[in-house]
Amino acid sequence: AQSVTQLDSHVSVSEGTPVLLRCNYSSSYSPSLFWYVQHPNKGLQLLLKYTSAATLVKGINGFEAEFKKSETSFHLTKPSAHMSDAAEYFCVVSLSGNTPLVFGKGTRLSVIA
Amino acid sequence: NAGVTQTPKFQVLKTGQSMTLQCAQDMNHEYMSWYRQDPGMGLRLIHYSVGAGITDQGEVPNGYNVSRSTTEDFPLRLLSAAPSQTSVYFCASKGTGKGAGAGTGELFFGEGSRLTVL
């Protein structure tokens, strides 16, 4: 079975400082991994995805994530937080095309001016 | 190309009423799904479908029905609404293989439907 654990339910950073949102996964096979972002009262938008190509994945808005198989991790980072980054972030794992994606419970990112 | 379209965006029901949340996608995706989102619970899968005529239960299927008569549409039915079904509902689709509608596995989401059951 596959599962996703987002290690922090809430992260607070100051504007201009680095962002780190942590995600660990459990999967018997090589998974695809995704990060989604949800701004208040909005739908979910894909930030980036890992599908067994390069282990360092670059996404939109300056975010990136590194797939580390030995650590079963897929942490999301950004060098410098903006106020507009305040949102809920979801780490997601998928095994194959016909199986449901499994969502973590989300990490709420607050950015302090 | 509209993507995934959900209607209605807002709905208020009384306990015991029935209703259908509509979901349509124009990307020829084989896989469609419904999630509910509640504070602190993340997104929980209600039902999903891997093609027309095929549906399966997710994590929280009780109280909900689905059908998939066409590739494009995947309606979610509440037969007898309960206050515990107050939530935000999201429909999402993805391509599952090669050919038309294929993708790299990411879900495309609708904008959500906010349901309140009194």
PDB file of N, CA, C and O in Angstrom, chain B residues 47-95:
ATOM      1  N   HIS B  47     -15.422   8.460  -4.463  1.00  0.00           N
ATOM      2  CA  HIS B  47     -15.558   7.449  -5.508  1.00  0.00           C
ATOM      3  C   HIS B  47     -14.642   7.819  -6.656  1.00  0.00           C
ATOM      4  O   HIS B  47     -14.282   8.977  -6.821  1.00  0.00           O
ATOM      5  N   TYR B  48     -14.313   6.810  -7.468  1.00  0.00           N
ATOM      6  CA  TYR B  48     -13.551   7.092  -8.661  1.00  0.00           C
ATOM      7  C   TYR B  48     -13.974   6.156  -9.788  1.00  0.00           C
ATOM      8  O   TYR B  48     -14.676   5.165  -9.555  1.00  0.00           O
ATOM      9  N   SER B  49     -13.534   6.498 -10.998  1.00  0.00           N
ATOM     10  CA  SER B  49     -13.895   5.714 -12.177  1.00  0.00           C
ATOM     11  C   SER B  49     -12.707   5.683 -13.132  1.00  0.00           C
ATOM     12  O   SER B  49     -12.074   6.716 -13.363  1.00  0.00           O
ATOM     13  N   VAL B  50     -12.428   4.502 -13.692  1.00  0.00           N
ATOM     14  CA  VAL B  50     -11.319   4.383 -14.641  1.00  0.00           C
ATOM     15  C   VAL B  50     -11.809   4.300 -16.076  1.00  0.00           C
ATOM     16  O   VAL B  50     -11.017   4.055 -16.995  1.00  0.00           O
ATOM     17  N   GLY B  51     -13.098   4.502 -16.284  1.00  0.00           N
ATOM     18  CA  GLY B  51     -13.636   4.531 -17.633  1.00  0.00           C
ATOM     19  C   GLY B  51     -15.144   4.415 -17.596  1.00  0.00           C
ATOM     20  O   GLY B  51     -15.736   4.104 -16.547  1.00  0.00           O
ATOM     21  N   ALA B  52     -15.768   4.669 -18.731  1.00  0.00           N
ATOM     22  CA  ALA B  52     -17.229   4.593 -18.810  1.00  0.00           C
ATOM     23  C   ALA B  52     -17.702   3.210 -18.380  1.00  0.00           C
ATOM     24  O   ALA B  52     -17.162   2.183 -18.799  1.00  0.00           O
ATOM     25  N   GLY B  53     -18.718   3.196 -17.500  1.00  0.00           N
ATOM     26  CA  GLY B  53     -19.291   1.955 -17.010  1.00  0.00           C
ATOM     27  C   GLY B  53     -18.560   1.321 -15.848  1.00  0.00           C
ATOM     28  O   GLY B  53     -18.989   0.283 -15.319  1.00  0.00           O
ATOM     29  N   ILE B  54     -17.460   1.942 -15.384  1.00  0.00           N
ATOM     30  CA  ILE B  54     -16.649   1.370 -14.312  1.00  0.00           C
ATOM     31  C   ILE B  54     -16.514   2.381 -13.183  1.00  0.00           C
ATOM     32  O   ILE B  54     -16.029   3.486 -13.406  1.00  0.00           O
ATOM     33  N   THR B  55     -16.957   2.001 -11.979  1.00  0.00           N
ATOM     34  CA  THR B  55     -16.780   2.872 -10.825  1.00  0.00           C
ATOM     35  C   THR B  55     -16.294   2.039  -9.646  1.00  0.00           C
ATOM     36  O   THR B  55     -16.487   0.821  -9.611  1.00  0.00           O
ATOM     37  N   ASP B  56     -15.687   2.713  -8.690  1.00  0.00           N
ATOM     38  CA  ASP B  56     -15.195   2.015  -7.506  1.00  0.00           C
ATOM     39  C   ASP B  56     -15.239   2.960  -6.319  1.00  0.00           C
ATOM     40  O   ASP B  56     -15.263   4.190  -6.480  1.00  0.00           O
ATOM     41  N   GLN B  57     -15.271   2.368  -5.124  1.00  0.00           N
ATOM     42  CA  GLN B  57     -15.355   3.166  -3.910  1.00  0.00           C
ATOM     43  C   GLN B  57     -13.992   3.641  -3.467  1.00  0.00           C
ATOM     44  O   GLN B  57     -12.982   2.967  -3.640  1.00  0.00           O
ATOM     45  N   GLY B  58     -13.988   4.817  -2.857  1.00  0.00           N
ATOM     46  CA  GLY B  58     -12.779   5.326  -2.254  1.00  0.00           C
ATOM     47  C   GLY B  58     -12.808   5.150  -0.755  1.00  0.00           C
ATOM     48  O   GLY B  58     -13.378   4.196  -0.233  1.00  0.00           O
ATOM     49  N   GLU B  59     -12.238   6.109  -0.059  1.00  0.00           N
ATOM     50  CA  GLU B  59     -12.086   6.041   1.392  1.00  0.00           C
ATOM     51  C   GLU B  59     -13.388   6.307   2.148  1.00  0.00           C
ATOM     52  O   GLU B  59     -13.654   5.714   3.187  1.00  0.00           O
ATOM     53  N   VAL B  60     -14.233   7.202   1.614  1.00  0.00           N
ATOM     54  CA  VAL B  60     -15.445   7.614   2.333  1.00  0.00           C
ATOM     55  C   VAL B  60     -16.666   7.569   1.414  1.00  0.00           C
ATOM     56  O   VAL B  60     -17.274   8.590   1.118  1.00  0.00           O
ATOM     57  N   PRO B  61     -17.097   6.391   0.951  1.00  0.00           N
ATOM     58  CA  PRO B  61     -18.165   6.319  -0.045  1.00  0.00           C
ATOM     59  C   PRO B  61     -19.592   6.368   0.503  1.00  0.00           C
ATOM     60  O   PRO B  61     -20.538   6.618  -0.264  1.00  0.00           O
ATOM     61  N   ASN B  62     -19.762   6.152   1.812  1.00  0.00           N
ATOM     62  CA  ASN B  62     -21.115   6.012   2.356  1.00  0.00           C
ATOM     63  C   ASN B  62     -21.919   7.304   2.207  1.00  0.00           C
ATOM     64  O   ASN B  62     -21.455   8.378   2.558  1.00  0.00           O
ATOM     65  N   GLY B  63     -23.142   7.143   1.697  1.00  0.00           N
ATOM     66  CA  GLY B  63     -24.021   8.281   1.514  1.00  0.00           C
ATOM     67  C   GLY B  63     -23.927   8.913   0.133  1.00  0.00           C
ATOM     68  O   GLY B  63     -24.644   9.883  -0.146  1.00  0.00           O
ATOM     69  N   TYR B  64     -23.066   8.371  -0.698  1.00  0.00           N
ATOM     70  CA  TYR B  64     -22.845   8.927  -2.034  1.00  0.00           C
ATOM     71  C   TYR B  64     -22.980   7.837  -3.102  1.00  0.00           C
ATOM     72  O   TYR B  64     -22.556   6.703  -2.889  1.00  0.00           O
ATOM     73  N   ASN B  65     -23.553   8.229  -4.256  1.00  0.00           N
ATOM     74  CA  ASN B  65     -23.622   7.340  -5.410  1.00  0.00           C
ATOM     75  C   ASN B  65     -22.992   8.012  -6.611  1.00  0.00           C
ATOM     76  O   ASN B  65     -23.069   9.243  -6.743  1.00  0.00           O
ATOM     77  N   VAL B  66     -22.414   7.203  -7.486  1.00  0.00           N
ATOM     78  CA  VAL B  66     -21.869   7.728  -8.734  1.00  0.00           C
ATOM     79  C   VAL B  66     -22.251   6.804  -9.881  1.00  0.00           C
ATOM     80  O   VAL B  66     -22.609   5.644  -9.677  1.00  0.00           O
ATOM     81  N   SER B  67     -22.135   7.330 -11.092  1.00  0.00           N
ATOM     82  CA  SER B  67     -22.281   6.542 -12.306  1.00  0.00           C
ATOM     83  C   SER B  67     -21.384   7.158 -13.362  1.00  0.00           C
ATOM     84  O   SER B  67     -21.019   8.340 -13.272  1.00  0.00           O
ATOM     85  N   ARG B  68     -21.033   6.396 -14.367  1.00  0.00           N
ATOM     86  CA  ARG B  68     -20.164   6.910 -15.432  1.00  0.00           C
ATOM     87  C   ARG B  68     -20.692   6.346 -16.753  1.00  0.00           C
ATOM     88  O   ARG B  68     -20.255   5.316 -17.241  1.00  0.00           O
ATOM     89  N   SER B  69     -21.650   7.049 -17.328  1.00  0.00           N
ATOM     90  CA  SER B  69     -22.236   6.584 -18.586  1.00  0.00           C
ATOM     91  C   SER B  69     -21.468   7.098 -19.804  1.00  0.00           C
ATOM     92  O   SER B  69     -21.558   6.517 -20.885  1.00  0.00           O
ATOM     93  N   THR B  70     -20.711   8.173 -19.639  1.00  0.00           N
ATOM     94  CA  THR B  70     -19.894   8.701 -20.731  1.00  0.00           C
ATOM     95  C   THR B  70     -18.491   8.988 -20.208  1.00  0.00           C
ATOM     96  O   THR B  70     -18.273   9.092 -18.998  1.00  0.00           O
ATOM     97  N   THR B  71     -17.542   9.145 -21.114  1.00  0.00           N
ATOM     98  CA  THR B  71     -16.178   9.508 -20.707  1.00  0.00           C
ATOM     99  C   THR B  71     -16.152  10.888 -20.067  1.00  0.00           C
ATOM    100  O   THR B  71     -15.379  11.145 -19.152  1.00  0.00           O
ATOM    101  N   GLU B  72     -17.015  11.788 -20.542  1.00  0.00           N
ATOM    102  CA  GLU B  72     -16.931  13.185 -20.138  1.00  0.00           C
ATOM    103  C   GLU B  72     -17.525  13.479 -18.763  1.00  0.00           C
ATOM    104  O   GLU B  72     -17.103  14.409 -18.095  1.00  0.00           O
ATOM    105  N   ASP B  73     -18.541  12.731 -18.337  1.00  0.00           N
ATOM    106  CA  ASP B  73     -19.334  13.129 -17.167  1.00  0.00           C
ATOM    107  C   ASP B  73     -19.217  12.132 -16.015  1.00  0.00           C
ATOM    108  O   ASP B  73     -19.216  10.912 -16.230  1.00  0.00           O
ATOM    109  N   PHE B  74     -19.208  12.675 -14.800  1.00  0.00           N
ATOM    110  CA  PHE B  74     -19.097  11.823 -13.608  1.00  0.00           C
ATOM    111  C   PHE B  74     -19.867  12.486 -12.470  1.00  0.00           C
ATOM    112  O   PHE B  74     -19.294  13.118 -11.583  1.00  0.00           O
ATOM    113  N   PRO B  75     -21.191  12.372 -12.455  1.00  0.00           N
ATOM    114  CA  PRO B  75     -21.986  13.030 -11.419  1.00  0.00           C
ATOM    115  C   PRO B  75     -21.910  12.313 -10.071  1.00  0.00           C
ATOM    116  O   PRO B  75     -21.784  11.089 -10.008  1.00  0.00           O
ATOM    117  N   LEU B  76     -22.017  13.100  -9.008  1.00  0.00           N
ATOM    118  CA  LEU B  76     -22.015  12.583  -7.635  1.00  0.00           C
ATOM    119  C   LEU B  76     -23.385  12.855  -7.033  1.00  0.00           C
ATOM    120  O   LEU B  76     -23.813  14.003  -6.984  1.00  0.00           O
ATOM    121  N   ARG B  77     -24.043  11.811  -6.558  1.00  0.00           N
ATOM    122  CA  ARG B  77     -25.393  11.944  -6.014  1.00  0.00           C
ATOM    123  C   ARG B  77     -25.406  11.746  -4.502  1.00  0.00           C
ATOM    124  O   ARG B  77     -24.831  10.785  -3.998  1.00  0.00           O
ATOM    125  N   LEU B  78     -26.082  12.684  -3.836  1.00  0.00           N
ATOM    126  CA  LEU B  78     -26.370  12.521  -2.415  1.00  0.00           C
ATOM    127  C   LEU B  78     -27.843  12.127  -2.320  1.00  0.00           C
ATOM    128  O   LEU B  78     -28.713  12.908  -2.698  1.00  0.00           O
ATOM    129  N   LEU B  79     -28.117  10.936  -1.844  1.00  0.00           N
ATOM    130  CA  LEU B  79     -29.486  10.438  -1.868  1.00  0.00           C
ATOM    131  C   LEU B  79     -30.338  11.014  -0.737  1.00  0.00           C
ATOM    132  O   LEU B  79     -31.520  11.284  -0.911  1.00  0.00           O
ATOM    133  N   SER B  80     -29.738  11.196   0.433  1.00  0.00           N
ATOM    134  CA  SER B  80     -30.440  11.741   1.596  1.00  0.00           C
ATOM    135  C   SER B  80     -29.417  12.503   2.420  1.00  0.00           C
ATOM    136  O   SER B  80     -28.713  11.921   3.236  1.00  0.00           O
ATOM    137  N   ALA B  81     -29.336  13.805   2.162  1.00  0.00           N
ATOM    138  CA  ALA B  81     -28.249  14.598   2.731  1.00  0.00           C
ATOM    139  C   ALA B  81     -28.296  14.628   4.256  1.00  0.00           C
ATOM    140  O   ALA B  81     -29.365  14.680   4.875  1.00  0.00           O
ATOM    141  N   ALA B  82     -27.095  14.612   4.851  1.00  0.00           N
ATOM    142  CA  ALA B  82     -26.936  14.697   6.303  1.00  0.00           C
ATOM    143  C   ALA B  82     -25.972  15.837   6.623  1.00  0.00           C
ATOM    144  O   ALA B  82     -25.107  16.165   5.798  1.00  0.00           O
ATOM    145  N   PRO B  83     -26.095  16.435   7.816  1.00  0.00           N
ATOM    146  CA  PRO B  83     -25.169  17.526   8.179  1.00  0.00           C
ATOM    147  C   PRO B  83     -23.701  17.114   8.077  1.00  0.00           C
ATOM    148  O   PRO B  83     -22.839  17.968   7.776  1.00  0.00           O
ATOM    149  N   SER B  84     -23.385  15.838   8.269  1.00  0.00           N
ATOM    150  CA  SER B  84     -21.995  15.376   8.163  1.00  0.00           C
ATOM    151  C   SER B  84     -21.449  15.466   6.742  1.00  0.00           C
ATOM    152  O   SER B  84     -20.238  15.325   6.527  1.00  0.00           O
ATOM    153  N   GLN B  85     -22.325  15.693   5.787  1.00  0.00           N
ATOM    154  CA  GLN B  85     -21.896  15.845   4.404  1.00  0.00           C
ATOM    155  C   GLN B  85     -21.631  17.296   4.022  1.00  0.00           C
ATOM    156  O   GLN B  85     -21.304  17.587   2.870  1.00  0.00           O
ATOM    157  N   THR B  86     -21.754  18.182   4.982  1.00  0.00           N
ATOM    158  CA  THR B  86     -21.332  19.564   4.755  1.00  0.00           C
ATOM    159  C   THR B  86     -19.836  19.572   4.498  1.00  0.00           C
ATOM    160  O   THR B  86     -19.052  19.101   5.328  1.00  0.00           O
ATOM    161  N   SER B  87     -19.427  20.076   3.351  1.00  0.00           N
ATOM    162  CA  SER B  87     -18.036  19.977   2.947  1.00  0.00           C
ATOM    163  C   SER B  87     -17.823  20.751   1.648  1.00  0.00           C
ATOM    164  O   SER B  87     -18.761  21.289   1.064  1.00  0.00           O
ATOM    165  N   VAL B  88     -16.564  20.783   1.221  1.00  0.00           N
ATOM    166  CA  VAL B  88     -16.244  21.259  -0.119  1.00  0.00           C
ATOM    167  C   VAL B  88     -15.882  20.033  -0.959  1.00  0.00           C
ATOM    168  O   VAL B  88     -15.046  19.219  -0.547  1.00  0.00           O
ATOM    169  N   TYR B  89     -16.517  19.918  -2.106  1.00  0.00           N
ATOM    170  CA  TYR B  89     -16.335  18.751  -2.965  1.00  0.00           C
ATOM    171  C   TYR B  89     -15.551  19.136  -4.211  1.00  0.00           C
ATOM    172  O   TYR B  89     -15.820  20.157  -4.847  1.00  0.00           O
ATOM    173  N   PHE B  90     -14.583  18.293  -4.548  1.00  0.00           N
ATOM    174  CA  PHE B  90     -13.775  18.516  -5.740  1.00  0.00           C
ATOM    175  C   PHE B  90     -13.867  17.311  -6.666  1.00  0.00           C
ATOM    176  O   PHE B  90     -13.746  16.165  -6.230  1.00  0.00           O
ATOM    177  N   CYS B  91     -14.062  17.611  -7.928  1.00  0.00           N
ATOM    178  CA  CYS B  91     -13.966  16.610  -8.979  1.00  0.00           C
ATOM    179  C   CYS B  91     -12.588  16.748  -9.625  1.00  0.00           C
ATOM    180  O   CYS B  91     -12.086  17.874  -9.779  1.00  0.00           O
ATOM    181  N   ALA B  92     -11.994  15.625 -10.004  1.00  0.00           N
ATOM    182  CA  ALA B  92     -10.672  15.668 -10.625  1.00  0.00           C
ATOM    183  C   ALA B  92     -10.552  14.553 -11.647  1.00  0.00           C
ATOM    184  O   ALA B  92     -11.152  13.488 -11.497  1.00  0.00           O
ATOM    185  N   SER B  93      -9.767  14.798 -12.688  1.00  0.00           N
ATOM    186  CA  SER B  93      -9.580  13.792 -13.726  1.00  0.00           C
ATOM    187  C   SER B  93      -8.112  13.706 -14.118  1.00  0.00           C
ATOM    188  O   SER B  93      -7.332  14.623 -13.854  1.00  0.00           O
ATOM    189  N   LYS B  94      -7.741  12.590 -14.733  1.00  0.00           N
ATOM    190  CA  LYS B  94      -6.377  12.446 -15.244  1.00  0.00           C
ATOM    191  C   LYS B  94      -6.369  11.447 -16.397  1.00  0.00           C
ATOM    192  O   LYS B  94      -7.220  10.579 -16.489  1.00  0.00           O
ATOM    193  N   GLY B  95      -5.386  11.591 -17.266  1.00  0.00           N
ATOM    194  CA  GLY B  95      -5.158  10.597 -18.296  1.00  0.00           C
ATOM    195  C   GLY B  95      -4.472   9.393 -17.689  1.00  0.00           C
ATOM    196  O   GLY B  95      -3.753   9.504 -16.702  1.00  0.00           O
TER     197      GLY B  95
END
